[in-house]
Coordinates of C-alpha atoms in Angstrom, one line a residue:
G765 CA 11.2 3.6 5.1
A766 CA 7.6 3.3 6.1
S767 CA 8.5 3.7 9.8
L768 CA 10.3 7.0 9.0
I769 CA 7.3 8.2 7.0
A770 CA 5.1 7.4 10.0
I771 CA 6.9 9.8 12.4
A772 CA 6.4 12.7 10.0
Q773 CA 2.6 12.3 9.5
I774 CA 0.0 14.6 11.1
D775 CA -3.0 12.5 10.2
I776 CA -3.4 10.1 13.2
K777 CA -4.6 7.2 11.0
R778 CA -1.7 7.5 8.6
T779 CA 0.8 7.3 11.5
L780 CA -0.5 3.8 12.2
S781 CA -1.0 2.8 8.5
Y782 CA 2.7 3.2 7.8
I783 CA 3.6 1.2 10.8
V784 CA 1.5 -1.6 9.2
S785 CA 3.7 -1.4 6.1
S786 CA 6.9 -1.5 8.1
Y787 CA 5.9 -4.6 10.0
M788 CA 4.8 -6.3 6.8
G789 CA 8.4 -5.7 5.7
L790 CA 9.6 -7.5 8.8
V791 CA 7.3 -10.4 8.0
F792 CA 8.8 -10.6 4.5
I793 CA 12.3 -10.6 6.0
A794 CA 11.4 -13.5 8.2
V795 CA 9.9 -15.5 5.3
G796 CA 12.8 -14.6 3.0
T797 CA 15.3 -15.9 5.5
G798 CA 13.4 -19.2 6.1
Q799 CA 11.9 -18.3 9.5
T800 CA 8.4 -19.0 8.5
E801 CA 7.3 -20.0 12.0
T802 CA 8.6 -16.7 13.3
A803 CA 6.7 -14.9 10.6
L804 CA 3.5 -16.5 11.7
T805 CA 4.0 -15.7 15.4
L806 CA 5.0 -12.2 14.4
I807 CA 1.8 -11.7 12.5
F808 CA -0.2 -13.1 15.4
A809 CA 1.4 -10.8 18.0
Y810 CA 1.4 -7.8 15.7
T811 CA -2.3 -8.2 14.7
L812 CA -3.6 -8.1 18.3
A813 CA -1.4 -5.1 19.3
M814 CA -2.2 -3.2 16.2
G815 CA -5.9 -3.9 16.5
L816 CA -5.8 -2.5 20.0
L817 CA -4.0 0.6 18.8
V818 CA -6.5 1.1 16.0
M819 CA -9.5 0.8 18.4
S820 CA -7.9 3.2 20.8
I821 CA -7.2 5.8 18.1
G822 CA -10.6 5.1 16.5
S823 CA -12.4 6.0 19.7
V824 CA -10.5 9.3 19.8
V825 CA -11.4 10.1 16.2
W826 CA -15.0 9.1 16.8
N827 CA -15.9 12.2 18.9
S828 CA -13.0 14.5 18.5
V829 CA -13.9 15.7 15.0
T830 CA -10.4 16.1 13.8
Q831 CA -7.7 13.5 12.8
D832 CA -4.9 16.1 13.0
V833 CA -2.5 15.2 15.8
R834 CA -1.5 18.8 16.1
S835 CA -5.1 19.7 17.2
L836 CA -5.3 16.9 19.8
G837 CA -3.8 16.6 23.3
G838 CA -4.6 16.4 27.0
L839 CA -6.8 13.3 26.7
W840 CA -5.0 11.3 29.4
G841 CA -7.3 12.6 32.1
K842 CA -10.4 12.6 29.9
R843 CA -10.0 9.1 28.3
P844 CA -8.0 6.9 30.6
I845 CA -9.2 3.6 29.2
S846 CA -8.3 4.6 25.6
A847 CA -4.9 5.9 26.8
I848 CA -4.1 2.7 28.7
S849 CA -5.2 0.7 25.7
F850 CA -2.8 2.7 23.5
I851 CA 0.0 2.1 26.0
V852 CA -0.6 -1.7 26.1
G853 CA -0.9 -1.9 22.3
S854 CA 2.3 0.0 21.9
A855 CA 4.1 -2.2 24.4
G856 CA 2.8 -5.3 22.6
L857 CA 4.0 -4.0 19.2
V858 CA 7.6 -3.2 19.9
G859 CA 10.4 -5.3 21.4
L860 CA 9.6 -4.5 25.0
P861 CA 9.7 -7.5 27.5
P862 CA 7.7 -9.4 28.4
F863 CA 5.0 -8.5 25.8
G864 CA 4.2 -10.4 22.6
C865 CA 6.3 -8.8 19.9
F866 CA 9.3 -8.9 22.2
W867 CA 9.5 -12.7 21.8
T868 CA 8.9 -12.7 18.0
L869 CA 11.2 -9.8 17.3
S870 CA 13.9 -11.4 19.5
E871 CA 13.5 -14.7 17.7
L872 CA 13.8 -13.0 14.3
A873 CA 16.8 -11.0 15.4
S874 CA 18.5 -14.2 16.8
G875 CA 18.0 -15.9 13.5
L876 CA 19.5 -13.0 11.6
S877 CA 22.4 -12.3 13.9
E878 CA 24.8 -14.9 12.5
F879 CA 24.4 -14.7 8.7
H880 CA 22.4 -11.6 8.0
P881 CA 23.8 -8.7 10.1
L882 CA 22.5 -6.0 7.7
L883 CA 18.9 -7.4 8.0
L884 CA 19.4 -7.5 11.8
G885 CA 20.2 -3.8 11.6
I886 CA 17.1 -3.1 9.6
V887 CA 14.9 -5.0 12.2
L888 CA 16.5 -3.0 15.1
F889 CA 16.1 0.3 13.2
V890 CA 12.4 -0.4 12.4
N891 CA 11.7 -1.4 16.0
G892 CA 13.4 1.7 17.4
V893 CA 11.7 4.1 15.0
T894 CA 8.3 2.4 15.6
A895 CA 8.7 2.8 19.4
F896 CA 9.6 6.5 18.8
G897 CA 6.6 7.1 16.5
L898 CA 4.2 5.5 19.0
V899 CA 5.4 7.6 21.9
R900 CA 5.1 10.6 19.5
V901 CA 1.5 9.8 18.8
F902 CA 0.8 9.2 22.5
G903 CA 2.4 12.5 23.5
L904 CA 0.5 14.5 20.9
V905 CA -2.9 12.8 21.6
F906 CA -2.9 12.0 25.3
G907 CA -0.1 14.1 26.7
G908 CA 0.0 17.9 27.2
K909 CA -2.9 20.1 27.9
P910 CA -6.4 19.9 26.3
K911 CA -6.8 21.9 23.2
Q912 CA -9.9 23.3 21.5
M913 CA -10.8 20.0 19.8
T914 CA -10.3 18.0 23.0
E915 CA -11.8 20.1 25.7
R916 CA -15.1 18.3 25.2
S917 CA -13.9 14.8 24.3
P918 CA -15.1 12.3 26.9
E919 CA -14.5 8.6 27.0
V920 CA -16.7 6.8 24.4
H921 CA -19.6 4.6 25.4
W922 CA -19.4 1.0 26.5
P923 CA -20.0 -0.6 23.0
F924 CA -16.5 0.9 22.2
I925 CA -14.9 0.3 25.6
L926 CA -16.0 -3.3 26.1
P927 CA -14.3 -4.8 23.0
M928 CA -11.3 -2.6 23.5
T929 CA -10.7 -3.9 27.1
I930 CA -11.3 -7.5 25.9
L931 CA -8.6 -7.0 23.2
M932 CA -6.4 -5.4 25.8
G933 CA -6.6 -8.6 27.8
F934 CA -5.7 -10.7 24.8
T935 CA -2.8 -8.5 23.9
L936 CA -1.4 -8.8 27.5
H937 CA -1.8 -12.6 27.3
V938 CA 0.0 -13.2 24.0
P939 CA 3.1 -14.6 25.8
H940 CA 0.9 -17.0 27.7
L941 CA -0.8 -18.1 24.5
L942 CA 2.6 -18.6 22.8
A943 CA 3.8 -20.7 25.7
A944 CA 0.6 -22.8 25.7
W945 CA 1.1 -23.5 22.0
Q946 CA 4.8 -24.2 22.6
L947 CA 5.9 -21.3 20.4
L948 CA 7.7 -19.3 23.0
P949 CA 11.4 -19.2 21.8
V950 CA 13.1 -19.1 25.2
A951 CA 15.8 -21.7 24.4
S952 CA 16.6 -20.6 20.9
L953 CA 17.2 -16.9 21.7
N954 CA 20.6 -15.2 21.1
Y955 CA 20.9 -13.1 24.2
T956 CA 23.1 -10.5 22.4
A957 CA 20.5 -10.0 19.7
T958 CA 17.7 -10.0 22.3
G959 CA 19.6 -7.3 24.2
L960 CA 19.9 -5.2 21.1
V961 CA 16.1 -5.5 20.5
V962 CA 15.4 -4.3 24.0
L963 CA 18.0 -1.5 23.6
S964 CA 16.5 -0.3 20.4
S965 CA 13.1 -0.2 22.0
A966 CA 14.5 1.7 25.0
I967 CA 16.2 4.3 22.8
G968 CA 13.1 4.9 20.7
I969 CA 10.9 5.2 23.8
G970 CA 13.3 7.4 25.6
A971 CA 13.9 9.7 22.7
G972 CA 10.1 10.0 22.0
A973 CA 9.4 10.7 25.7
F974 CA 12.2 13.3 25.9
I975 CA 10.7 15.2 23.0
Y976 CA 7.0 14.6 23.0
L977 CA 6.3 14.2 26.7
N978 CA 8.4 17.2 27.7
E979 CA 6.2 20.3 28.0
K980 CA 9.3 22.5 27.7
W981 CA 9.8 21.2 24.1
E982 CA 7.9 23.5 21.7
K983 CA 5.2 21.8 19.6
P984 CA 5.0 21.1 16.7
V985 CA 8.4 19.6 16.8
Q986 CA 10.8 20.4 13.9
I987 CA 13.3 17.6 13.5
G988 CA 16.2 18.5 11.2
S989 CA 15.7 20.7 8.2
Q990 CA 12.2 21.5 6.7
A991 CA 13.3 19.8 3.4
L992 CA 14.1 16.6 5.2
Q993 CA 10.8 16.7 7.2
D994 CA 8.9 17.3 4.0
F995 CA 10.7 14.4 2.4
F996 CA 9.3 12.1 5.0
A997 CA 5.9 13.8 5.3
Y998 CA 5.3 13.5 1.6
D999 CA 6.1 9.7 1.5
F1000 CA 9.6 10.1 0.0
Y1001 CA 7.7 12.0 -2.8
T1002 CA 6.6 8.6 -4.2
A1003 CA 3.3 10.2 -5.5
Q1004 CA 5.2 12.8 -7.5
L1005 CA 7.7 10.1 -8.7
Y1006 CA 4.8 7.9 -9.8
R1007 CA 3.2 10.8 -11.6
V1008 CA 6.3 11.7 -13.7
T1009 CA 7.1 8.0 -14.5
V1010 CA 4.2 5.6 -14.7
I1011 CA 1.4 8.1 -15.3
F1012 CA 3.6 10.0 -17.8
A1013 CA 4.5 6.8 -19.7
V1014 CA 0.8 5.6 -19.8
G1015 CA -0.3 9.1 -20.9
L1016 CA 2.3 9.1 -23.7
V1017 CA 1.2 5.7 -25.0
A1018 CA -2.4 6.7 -24.8
Q1019 CA -1.7 9.8 -26.9
V1020 CA 0.2 7.8 -29.5
I1021 CA -2.7 5.2 -29.7
S1022 CA -5.2 8.1 -30.0
W1023 CA -3.3 9.7 -32.9
V1024 CA -3.1 6.3 -34.7
D1025 CA -6.8 5.8 -34.2
R1026 CA -7.7 9.3 -35.5
N1027 CA -5.3 9.6 -38.4
I1028 CA -4.7 6.0 -39.6
V1029 CA -7.6 3.8 -38.6
D1030 CA -10.3 6.5 -39.1
G1031 CA -8.5 7.7 -42.2
F1032 CA -8.5 4.3 -43.8
V1033 CA -12.2 3.8 -43.0
N1034 CA -13.1 7.3 -44.3
L1035 CA -11.1 6.5 -47.5
I1036 CA -13.2 3.4 -48.1
G1037 CA -16.3 5.4 -47.6
L1038 CA -15.2 8.1 -50.0
T1039 CA -14.2 5.4 -52.6
T1040 CA -17.7 3.9 -52.3
V1041 CA -19.4 7.2 -52.7
F1042 CA -17.2 8.1 -55.7
G1043 CA -17.8 4.7 -57.3
G1044 CA -21.6 5.1 -56.9
Q1045 CA -21.5 8.6 -58.3
S1046 CA -19.5 7.4 -61.3
L1047 CA -21.7 4.3 -62.0
K1048 CA -24.9 6.3 -62.0
Y1049 CA -23.8 8.0 -65.2
N1050 CA -23.5 4.6 -66.9
V1051 CA -27.2 3.7 -66.4
T1052 CA -28.8 3.9 -69.9
G1053 CA -32.1 2.2 -69.3
Q1054 CA -31.6 -0.2 -72.2
T1055 CA -32.2 -4.0 -71.6
Q1056 CA -29.6 -5.0 -74.1
F1057 CA -26.9 -3.2 -72.2
Y1058 CA -27.9 -4.8 -68.9
A1059 CA -27.9 -8.3 -70.5
L1060 CA -24.5 -7.7 -72.1
T1061 CA -23.1 -6.5 -68.7
I1062 CA -24.5 -9.6 -66.9
L1063 CA -23.1 -11.9 -69.6
F1064 CA -19.7 -10.3 -69.5
G1065 CA -19.6 -10.6 -65.7
V1066 CA -20.7 -14.2 -65.7
G1067 CA -18.1 -15.0 -68.3
L1068 CA -15.4 -13.3 -66.4
L1069 CA -16.4 -15.1 -63.2
G1070 CA -16.4 -18.4 -65.0
L1071 CA -12.9 -17.8 -66.4
I1072 CA -11.6 -17.0 -63.0
V1073 CA -13.1 -20.1 -61.4
S1074 CA -12.0 -22.4 -64.2
W1075 CA -8.5 -21.0 -64.7
P1076 CA -6.7 -23.6 -62.6
L1077 CA -8.5 -26.4 -64.6
L1078 CA -7.5 -24.8 -67.9
A1079 CA -3.9 -24.5 -66.7
R1080 CA -3.8 -28.2 -65.8
L1081 CA -5.3 -29.1 -69.2
S1082 CA -2.7 -27.0 -71.0
L1083 CA 0.0 -28.9 -69.1
I1084 CA -1.5 -32.3 -70.1
V1085 CA -1.8 -31.3 -73.7
G1086 CA 1.7 -29.9 -73.8
G1087 CA 3.1 -33.0 -72.2

């Protein structure tokens, strides 16, 4: 779902953030099916590639003012290092040989191919849609002709470029690192599943290039009906669903508690206060100023208190006498 949402976003950072969510879903699939080592290697390869993508896009946002991909374009000739970094990060993120995630996704697909064909289909779908979405972002940001926001958008300074190029080198060397750590799953791969991973990547890249790297295709691209595109662009309307379910329920409970507090709790406290005031007003009319009356009142109160305190003892004495 997150990979589909990503291809409908116009905020350049949101296009990457939803890819993060979709790959975390792949990690959960690996853990849930007992492929914990595959999950760890997938996180490793994904982290380097996604970090490179974020650095590339971050450098674009840094001095291009806007984050709207519809206002970007034509940066390939102006920012070649950022563009190459984006290409390397994209290649390292999808199942494209011989880059890092190709090995981890192929290992995951091989482990799912025999007993979990539905999950295998999900992995292939996410990989293909992610490849399509990354080509879409590349075409809208680096492809085409410069626009108003990108006419004066030069390559960033070396404090940005240096760590980006270093991370590019690490991303390219992920297969070597996996081989050095004896984590490269060459012997355990199912070649049919591996071929499907490569095929899904090729379909996604090819479809994305045909649409977003084709200058004859009018931009912005309308894929399907407007209602379907809005469904993806507004995150499956999860915000609206959350508002009419969770927020509505919490608000209703809050209103009930507020009513109980105002009408029952406060009412009981106010009743006690009124009773106290009424009792005080009533007692003031019984004040005579005569010492004999006060003494009689005290004597009566002490006697009543003594009777209450000694009542259990008197009851036991009556039982003894009666027995």
